XYZ file of C-alpha atoms in Angstrom:
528
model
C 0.000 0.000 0.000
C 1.235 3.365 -1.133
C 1.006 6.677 1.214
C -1.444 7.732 -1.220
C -3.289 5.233 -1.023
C -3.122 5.214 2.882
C -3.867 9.258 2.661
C -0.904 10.009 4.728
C 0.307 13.699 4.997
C 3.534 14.646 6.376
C 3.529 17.594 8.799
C 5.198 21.049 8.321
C 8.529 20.349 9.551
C 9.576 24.267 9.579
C 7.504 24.832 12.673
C 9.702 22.258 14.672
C 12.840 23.073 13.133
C 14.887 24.466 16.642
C 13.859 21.260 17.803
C 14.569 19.124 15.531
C 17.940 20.802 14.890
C 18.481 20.659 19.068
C 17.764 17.017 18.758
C 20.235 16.117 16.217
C 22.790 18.502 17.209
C 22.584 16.671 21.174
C 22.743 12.863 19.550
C 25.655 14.482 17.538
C 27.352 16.377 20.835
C 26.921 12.973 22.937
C 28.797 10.482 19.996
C 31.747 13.563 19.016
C 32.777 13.962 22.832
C 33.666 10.149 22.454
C 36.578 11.145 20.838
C 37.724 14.298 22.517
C 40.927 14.013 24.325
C 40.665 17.587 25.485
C 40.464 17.679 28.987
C 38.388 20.661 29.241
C 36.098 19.910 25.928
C 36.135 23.356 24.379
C 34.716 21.896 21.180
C 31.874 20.077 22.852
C 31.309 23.298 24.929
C 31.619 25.378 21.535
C 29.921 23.164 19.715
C 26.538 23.583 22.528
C 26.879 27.503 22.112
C 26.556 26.886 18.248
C 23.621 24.666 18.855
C 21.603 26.845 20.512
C 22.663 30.125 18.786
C 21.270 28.561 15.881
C 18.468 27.490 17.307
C 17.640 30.837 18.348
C 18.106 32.048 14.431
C 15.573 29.413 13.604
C 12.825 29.944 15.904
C 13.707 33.677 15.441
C 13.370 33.493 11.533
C 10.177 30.898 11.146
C 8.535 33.938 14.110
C 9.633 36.371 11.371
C 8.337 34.437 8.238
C 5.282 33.538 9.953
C 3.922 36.972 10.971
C 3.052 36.199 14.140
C 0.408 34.110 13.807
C -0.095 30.821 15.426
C 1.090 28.028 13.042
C -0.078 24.520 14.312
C 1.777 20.900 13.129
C 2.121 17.025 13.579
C -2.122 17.014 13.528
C -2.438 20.524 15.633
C -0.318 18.504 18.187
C 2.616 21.359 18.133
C 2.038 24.985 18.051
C 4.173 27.727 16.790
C 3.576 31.131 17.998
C 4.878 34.302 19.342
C 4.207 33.411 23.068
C 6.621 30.289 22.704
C 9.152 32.397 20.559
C 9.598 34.712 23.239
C 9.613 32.171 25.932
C 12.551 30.215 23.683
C 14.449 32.860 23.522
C 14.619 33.887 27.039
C 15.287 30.036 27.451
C 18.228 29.393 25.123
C 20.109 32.844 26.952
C 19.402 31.722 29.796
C 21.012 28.159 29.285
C 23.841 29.734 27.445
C 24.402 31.911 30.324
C 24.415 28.598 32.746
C 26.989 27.218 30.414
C 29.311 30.010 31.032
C 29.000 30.009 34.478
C 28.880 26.374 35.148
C 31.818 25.402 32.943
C 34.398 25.538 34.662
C 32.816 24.422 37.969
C 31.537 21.419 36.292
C 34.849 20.047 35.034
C 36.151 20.394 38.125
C 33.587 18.686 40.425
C 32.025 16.209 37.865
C 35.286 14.944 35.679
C 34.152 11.545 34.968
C 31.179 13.237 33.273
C 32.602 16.633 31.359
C 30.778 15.780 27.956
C 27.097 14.325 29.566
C 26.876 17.180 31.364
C 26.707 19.653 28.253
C 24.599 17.320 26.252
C 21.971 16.318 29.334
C 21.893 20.267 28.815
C 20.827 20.299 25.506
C 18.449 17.199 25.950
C 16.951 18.808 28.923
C 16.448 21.905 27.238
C 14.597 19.718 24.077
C 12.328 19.252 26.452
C 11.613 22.485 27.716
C 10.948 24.160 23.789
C 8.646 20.819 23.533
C 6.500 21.893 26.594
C 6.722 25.351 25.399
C 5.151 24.638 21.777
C 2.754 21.810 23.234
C -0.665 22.297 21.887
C -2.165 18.235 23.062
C -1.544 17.024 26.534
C 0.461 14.096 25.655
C 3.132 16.402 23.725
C 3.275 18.639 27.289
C 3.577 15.130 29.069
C 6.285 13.993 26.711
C 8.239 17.207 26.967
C 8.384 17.096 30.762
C 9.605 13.385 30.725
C 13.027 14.519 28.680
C 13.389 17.441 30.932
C 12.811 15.455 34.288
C 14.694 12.332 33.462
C 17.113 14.616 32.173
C 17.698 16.860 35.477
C 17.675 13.846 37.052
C 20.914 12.200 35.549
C 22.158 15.867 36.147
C 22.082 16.072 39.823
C 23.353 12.389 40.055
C 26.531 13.620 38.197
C 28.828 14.347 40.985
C 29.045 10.486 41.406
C 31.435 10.968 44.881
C 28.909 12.731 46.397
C 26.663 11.114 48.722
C 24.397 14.389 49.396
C 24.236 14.658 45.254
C 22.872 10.814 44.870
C 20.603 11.141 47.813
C 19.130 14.671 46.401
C 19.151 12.416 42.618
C 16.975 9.290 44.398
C 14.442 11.935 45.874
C 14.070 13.864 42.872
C 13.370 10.980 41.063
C 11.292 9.342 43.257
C 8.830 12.751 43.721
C 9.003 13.602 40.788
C 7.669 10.312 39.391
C 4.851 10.640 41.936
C 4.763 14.228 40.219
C 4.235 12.558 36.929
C 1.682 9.954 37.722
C -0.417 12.568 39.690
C -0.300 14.991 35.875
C -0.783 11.138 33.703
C -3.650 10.735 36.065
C -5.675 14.305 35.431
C -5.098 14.127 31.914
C -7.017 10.167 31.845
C -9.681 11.810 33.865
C -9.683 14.676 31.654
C -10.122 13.010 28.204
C -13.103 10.662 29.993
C -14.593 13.622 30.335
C -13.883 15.226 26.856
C -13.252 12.503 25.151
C -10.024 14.379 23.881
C -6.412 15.617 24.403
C -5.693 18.135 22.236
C -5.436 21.718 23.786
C -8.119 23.197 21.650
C -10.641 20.556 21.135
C -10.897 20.324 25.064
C -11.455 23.988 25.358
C -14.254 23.418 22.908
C -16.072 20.797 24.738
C -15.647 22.378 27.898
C -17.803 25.519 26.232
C -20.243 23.349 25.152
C -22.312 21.691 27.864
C -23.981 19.306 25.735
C -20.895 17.514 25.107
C -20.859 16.342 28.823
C -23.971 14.852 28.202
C -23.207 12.965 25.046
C -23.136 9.684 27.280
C -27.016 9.927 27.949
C -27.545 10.544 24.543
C -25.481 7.878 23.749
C -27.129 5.331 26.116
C -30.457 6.909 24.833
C -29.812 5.953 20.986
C -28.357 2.245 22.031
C -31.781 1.109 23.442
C -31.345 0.420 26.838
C -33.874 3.844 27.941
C -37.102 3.552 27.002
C -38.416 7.165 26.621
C -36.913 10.684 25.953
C -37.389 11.825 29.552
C -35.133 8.343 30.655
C -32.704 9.628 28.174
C -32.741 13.177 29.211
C -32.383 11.651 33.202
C -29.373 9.976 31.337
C -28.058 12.713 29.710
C -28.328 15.174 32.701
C -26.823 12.734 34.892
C -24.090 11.953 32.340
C -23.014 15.451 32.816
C -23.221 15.681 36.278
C -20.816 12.729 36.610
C -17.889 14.097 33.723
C -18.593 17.214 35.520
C -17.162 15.655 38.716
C -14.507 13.713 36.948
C -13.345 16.848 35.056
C -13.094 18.806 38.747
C -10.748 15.803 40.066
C -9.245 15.460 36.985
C -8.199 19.291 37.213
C -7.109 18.535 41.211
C -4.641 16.047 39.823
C -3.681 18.031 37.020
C -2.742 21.107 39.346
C -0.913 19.061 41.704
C 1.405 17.710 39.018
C 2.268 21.209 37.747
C 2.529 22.494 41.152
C 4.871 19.838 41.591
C 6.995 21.242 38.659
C 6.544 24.837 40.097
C 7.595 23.704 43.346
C 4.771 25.719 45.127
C 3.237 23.876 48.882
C 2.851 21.822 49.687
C 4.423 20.721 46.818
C 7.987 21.763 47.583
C 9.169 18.744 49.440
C 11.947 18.465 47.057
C 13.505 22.082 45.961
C 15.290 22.540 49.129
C 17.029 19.022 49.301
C 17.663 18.863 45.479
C 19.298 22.886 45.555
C 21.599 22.119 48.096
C 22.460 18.282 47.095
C 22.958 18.917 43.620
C 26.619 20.424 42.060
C 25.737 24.166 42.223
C 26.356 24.317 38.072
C 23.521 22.248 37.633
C 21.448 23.696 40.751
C 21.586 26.800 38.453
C 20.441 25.480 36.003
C 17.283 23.982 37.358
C 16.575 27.118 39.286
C 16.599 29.069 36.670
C 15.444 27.799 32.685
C 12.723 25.327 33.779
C 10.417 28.010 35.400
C 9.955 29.445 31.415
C 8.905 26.361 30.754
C 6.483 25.032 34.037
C 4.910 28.904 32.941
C 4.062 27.694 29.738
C 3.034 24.320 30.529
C 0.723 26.390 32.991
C -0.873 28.751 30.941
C -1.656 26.082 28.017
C -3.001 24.240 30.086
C -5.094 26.147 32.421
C -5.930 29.689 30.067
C -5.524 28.015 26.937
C -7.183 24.509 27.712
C -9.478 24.760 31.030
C -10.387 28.318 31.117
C -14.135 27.297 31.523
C -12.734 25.483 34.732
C -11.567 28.889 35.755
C -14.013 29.467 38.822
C -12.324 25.916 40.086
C -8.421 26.663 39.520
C -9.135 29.890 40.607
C -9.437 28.636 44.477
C -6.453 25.997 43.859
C -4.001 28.522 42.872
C -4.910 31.102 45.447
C -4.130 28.409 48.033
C -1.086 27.420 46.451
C 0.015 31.077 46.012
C -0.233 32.021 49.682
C 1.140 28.766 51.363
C 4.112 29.047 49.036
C 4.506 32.890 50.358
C 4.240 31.506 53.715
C 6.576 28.724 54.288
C 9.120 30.026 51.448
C 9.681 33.403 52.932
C 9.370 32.097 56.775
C 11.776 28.830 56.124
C 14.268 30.945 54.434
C 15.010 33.356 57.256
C 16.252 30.266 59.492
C 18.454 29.041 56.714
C 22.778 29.406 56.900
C 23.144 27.686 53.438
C 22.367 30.166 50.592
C 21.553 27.279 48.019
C 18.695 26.489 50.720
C 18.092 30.024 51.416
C 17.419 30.831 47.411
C 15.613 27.347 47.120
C 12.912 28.479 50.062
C 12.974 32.048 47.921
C 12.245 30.136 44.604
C 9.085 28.846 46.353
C 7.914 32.168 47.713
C 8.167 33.986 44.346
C 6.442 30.967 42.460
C 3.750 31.546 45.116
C 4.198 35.407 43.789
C 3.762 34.265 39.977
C 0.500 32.572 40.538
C -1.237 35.936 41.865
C -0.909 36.743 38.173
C -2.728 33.967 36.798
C -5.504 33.986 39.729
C -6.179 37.748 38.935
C -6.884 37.135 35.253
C -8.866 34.614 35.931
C -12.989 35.195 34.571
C -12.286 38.066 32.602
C -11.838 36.243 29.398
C -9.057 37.327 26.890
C -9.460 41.092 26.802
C -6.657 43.668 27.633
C -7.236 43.021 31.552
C -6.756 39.177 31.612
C -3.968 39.997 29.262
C -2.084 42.707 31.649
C -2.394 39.913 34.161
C -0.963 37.159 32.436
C 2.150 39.568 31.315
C 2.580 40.392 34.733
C 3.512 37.178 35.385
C 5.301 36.488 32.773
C 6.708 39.330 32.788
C 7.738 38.342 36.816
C 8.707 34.772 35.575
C 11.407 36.047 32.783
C 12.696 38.573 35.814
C 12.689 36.425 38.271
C 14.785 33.854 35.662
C 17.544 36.573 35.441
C 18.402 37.572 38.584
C 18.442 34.212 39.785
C 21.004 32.824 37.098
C 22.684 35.839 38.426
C 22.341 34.467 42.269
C 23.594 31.228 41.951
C 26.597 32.270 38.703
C 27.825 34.442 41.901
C 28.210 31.192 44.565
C 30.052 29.371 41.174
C 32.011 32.635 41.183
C 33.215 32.105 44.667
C 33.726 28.849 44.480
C 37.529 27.443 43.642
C 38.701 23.716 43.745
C 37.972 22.177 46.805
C 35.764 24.926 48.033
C 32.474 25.389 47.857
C 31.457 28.795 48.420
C 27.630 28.287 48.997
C 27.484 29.165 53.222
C 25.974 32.565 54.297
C 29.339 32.964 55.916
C 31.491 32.590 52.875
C 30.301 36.294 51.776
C 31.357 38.107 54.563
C 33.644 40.467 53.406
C 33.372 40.448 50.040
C 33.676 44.735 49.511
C 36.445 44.069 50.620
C 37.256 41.034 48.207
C 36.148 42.806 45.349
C 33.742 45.675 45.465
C 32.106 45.291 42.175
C 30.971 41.641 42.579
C 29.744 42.775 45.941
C 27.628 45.654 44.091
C 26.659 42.889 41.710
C 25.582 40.896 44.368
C 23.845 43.727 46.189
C 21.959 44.689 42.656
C 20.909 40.887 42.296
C 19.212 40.406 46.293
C 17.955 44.099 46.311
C 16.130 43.040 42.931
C 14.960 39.654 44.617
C 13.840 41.727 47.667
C 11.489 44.100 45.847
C 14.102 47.189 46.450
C 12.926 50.165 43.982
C 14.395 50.792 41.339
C 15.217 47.624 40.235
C 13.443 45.151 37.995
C 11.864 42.741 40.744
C 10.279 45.979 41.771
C 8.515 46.483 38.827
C 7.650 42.743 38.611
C 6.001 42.655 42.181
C 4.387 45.950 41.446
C 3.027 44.871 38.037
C 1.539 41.224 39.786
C 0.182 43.309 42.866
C -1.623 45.845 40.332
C -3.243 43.175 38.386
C -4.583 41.555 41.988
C -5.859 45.434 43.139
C -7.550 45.750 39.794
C -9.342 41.813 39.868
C -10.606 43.823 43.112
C -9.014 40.689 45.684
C -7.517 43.220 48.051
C -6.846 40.949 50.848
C -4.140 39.016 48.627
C -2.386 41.938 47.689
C -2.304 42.571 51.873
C -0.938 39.054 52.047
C 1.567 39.045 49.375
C 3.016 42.672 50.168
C 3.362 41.868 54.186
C 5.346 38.462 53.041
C 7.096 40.082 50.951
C 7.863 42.385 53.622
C 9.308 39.809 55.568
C 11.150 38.243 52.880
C 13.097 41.198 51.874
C 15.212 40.041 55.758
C 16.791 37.435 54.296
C 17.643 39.044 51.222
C 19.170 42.120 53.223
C 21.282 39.549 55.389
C 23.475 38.882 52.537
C 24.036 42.620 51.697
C 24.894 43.046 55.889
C 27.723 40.271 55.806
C 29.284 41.722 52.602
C 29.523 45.318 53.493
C 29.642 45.290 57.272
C 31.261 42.106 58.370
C 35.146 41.201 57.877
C 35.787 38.307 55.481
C 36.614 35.024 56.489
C 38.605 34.244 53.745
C 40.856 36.515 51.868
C 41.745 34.522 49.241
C 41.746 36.286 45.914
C 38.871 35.916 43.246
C 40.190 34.981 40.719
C 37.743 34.798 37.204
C 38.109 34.205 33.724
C 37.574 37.510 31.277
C 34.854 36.009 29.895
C 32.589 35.334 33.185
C 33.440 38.796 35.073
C 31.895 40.507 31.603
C 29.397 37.819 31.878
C 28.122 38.550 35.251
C 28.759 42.124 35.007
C 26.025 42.271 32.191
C 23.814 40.018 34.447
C 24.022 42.496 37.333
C 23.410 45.522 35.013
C 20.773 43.418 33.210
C 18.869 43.851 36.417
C 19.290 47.433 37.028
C 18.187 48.331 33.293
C 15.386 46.458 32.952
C 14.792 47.923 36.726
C 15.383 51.387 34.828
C 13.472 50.863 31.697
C 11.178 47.832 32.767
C 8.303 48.924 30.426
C 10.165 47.839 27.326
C 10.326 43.875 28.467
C 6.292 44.350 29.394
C 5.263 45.611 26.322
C 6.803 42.546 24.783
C 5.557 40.003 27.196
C 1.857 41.717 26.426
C 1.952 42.205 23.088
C 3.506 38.400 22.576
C 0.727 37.597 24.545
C -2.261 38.967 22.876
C -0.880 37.691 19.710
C -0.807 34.343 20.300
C -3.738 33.575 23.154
């Protein structure tokens, strides 16, 4: 039998081609470094920088090409639009910046595994533009399985290390808990529907009368015996995928709080952060939070928006708990990996105000300013904490790991412009004006005054109040406390310049933050 005569159509290929390119490129990466002899791989780290340099001309060019509008492929299964542009770009920086940063430390702490680490990189970036572009829940499911199992063999890579296997075994074993709980809400789900594709699930979930389609069913096989039986059929047909749609959505939310690491689903961001080898504890606390965002707002706004009035309540709960125990657990915390880990759930808990603000008000310019807020907070928040964690690699020399509160005391005296740096980076995490995390609590605190929910602006400004002690804490030890260690920092060229533009990064876009908003709206609006 011929394709022809099986009516088979090959999909646009175009619309995939970063990933396809990223996927090739990896397989390529993995089999060259076979046969590198350098000990420091400079051509498998060049060739990564290439990889994704060129993946950012593609999925800049096809955007270009395109026009902006959504182009869907592989049977509507993979969307192309500006929303996952943006978020792509912001993703391969950011993993080129972790590269930088992480290079050196990496060879040094992981040497049996120099060339995995950059192409585990690579792979577990495949599956972050996968979850970006996923239009069918299957394709978002898929794209989280290469980034977990991925980030997995990452923090596993220090093999030595007894705190980095231990972190490894509970990572995996949550997160596969993580991934049953999402598997789960997406069965329940296409019961319900009767689908998995983004779209056609939005569709039913407009149309009441598709809930009932079991009564009608039941009705037309026989087994009723009048209309009204098959209207009591139909009715109570919908009732029932009603229910199983509600704790479909409960599972679905607790699998992509999981990946958010919001409470009380955090169990595992403090133990991972500090376990893991601090290159690749960058990495995960920075990159995948583009990509949970995504996952998040295809799902929810772009696939259960009818369910609205249900997530709403979810993600409020999630929002302030996170607050809560992420701001409060951080201020008893010596280790700064820990410390930023309990910060990375308070300011996911920030993100979601964004998304619980916009909720009921359809697509229109006020669900929109919402959504950018927190995307625009997301993409912020991404920045300075690359910038966080590239300063503890910074610090950090052979057979020293600089990740203790203690280890910064001093460090004006060390080197004043890393300790302005530094101060730039936790007065932006803080919410200190005029720098960008500023702007990015004030433009998620707007959108909750303007959905009218005062009380959670109360709640979120007073934690953030007490947050900002922590944060401060750091800037005390460095400028008012005598060092510890007076050893010299020494740094490549290439990463001062590197983290100098991270640090300045965060006062511009502090300076100038409307530029970044307009793009996260207008990306937005163009693609929802």
């Amino acid at each position: 039998m011929t394709l022809a005569e099986m009516n088979f159509k090959l999909p646009a290929l175009f619309p995939a081609s970063a990933e396809l390119f990223l996927l090739t490129m990896a397989c390529a990466i993995l089999l060259i470094d076979l046969f590198v002899k350098d000990r420091e791989r400079m051509l498998t780290f060049v060739l990564s920088l290439f990889t994704l340099v060129v993946c950012a001309a593609l999925t800049v060019g096809f955007s270009l090409d395109g026009g902006g509008a959504p182009i869907q492929t592989f049977s509507g299964m993979f969307v192309s639009d500006l929303f996952g542009a943006f978020l792509k770009l912001a993703l391969y920086i950011t993993v080129c910046v972790v590269l930088f940063y992480s290079r050196t430390y990496m060879l040094e702490r992981a040497p049996k595994a120099k060339g995995e680490f950059y192409a585990l990189v690579l792979f577990a970036t495949l599956g972050m533009m996968v979850m970006i572009s996923a239009n069918h829940f299957l394709v978002v499911y898929l794209g989280l399985e290469i980034l977990s199992l991925s980030l997995y063999a990452m923090v596993a890579l220090q093999r030595d290390s007894v705190r980095a296997t231990e972190a490894a075994m509970k990572y995996f074993i949550l997160g596969a808990l993580a991934s049953g709980l999402l598997l789960y809400g997406m069965s329940m789900i296409y019961g319900a529907t009767g689908s998995l594709d983004i779209a056609r699930v939005a569709d039913a979930l407009k149309n009441p009368s598709v809930l009932g389609d079991a009564g009608n069913l039941l009705a037309q096989s026989g087994l009723t015996n009048t209309m009204h039986d098959a209207a009591v059929a139909a009715n109570a047909a919908a009732d029932g995928n009603k229910l199983v749609l509600v704790l479909g959505l409960v599972f679905l939310v607790a699998g992509l709080a999981f990946k958010l690491g919001v409470v009380p689903f955090h169990m595992w961001i403090p133990d991972v952060y500090h376990g893991a080898p601090t290159g690749v504890t960058l990495f995960i606390g920075s990159a995948p939070k583009l990509a949970a965002f995504a996952i998040v707002m295809r799902l929810l706004v772009g696939g259960l928006s009818s369910l609205a009035g249900d997530w709403q309540q979810m993600l409020i709960i999630l929002a302030v708990l996170s607050m809560a125990v992420g701001n409060l657990a951080a201020i008893a915390q010596t280790n700064l990996k820990r410390m930023l880990a309990y910060s990375t759930i308070s300011h996911m808990g920030f993100m979601l105000l964004g998304l619980v603000s916009a909720v009921g008000a359809g697509v229109d310019d006020a669900s929109l300013k919402a959504y950018s807020a927190s995307m625009f907070y997301v993409i912020t928040y991404v920045i300075t904490s690359a910038g966080a964690f590239g300063m503890i690699l910074l610090l950090s020399r052979s057979g020293f790991e600089s990740e203790e509160l203690n280890d910064f005391k001093g460090l004006n005296k060390r080197s004043p412009w890393f300790a302005a740096i530094m101060m730039m980076l936790m007065f932006s995490m803080a919410g200190i004006p005029f720098f960008v995390g500023f702007f990015a609590k004030f433009a998620v605190l707007r959108a909750v005054v303007e959905a009218g929910q005062i009380w959670l602006a109360i709640v979120a400004i007073v934690f953030s109040l007490i947050g900002a002690f922590y944060y401060l804490r750091v800037i005390k030890l460095m400028y008012f406390d005598a060092p510890e260690d007076t050893t010299p920092i020494l740094v490549p060229n290439e990463i001062r310049f590197l983290m100098s533009l991270n640090g300045l990064a965060v006062a511009f876009f502090g300076l100038f933050p409307q530029t970044l908003m307009t793009m996260c709206f207008m990306t937005l609006k163009l693609s929802l």
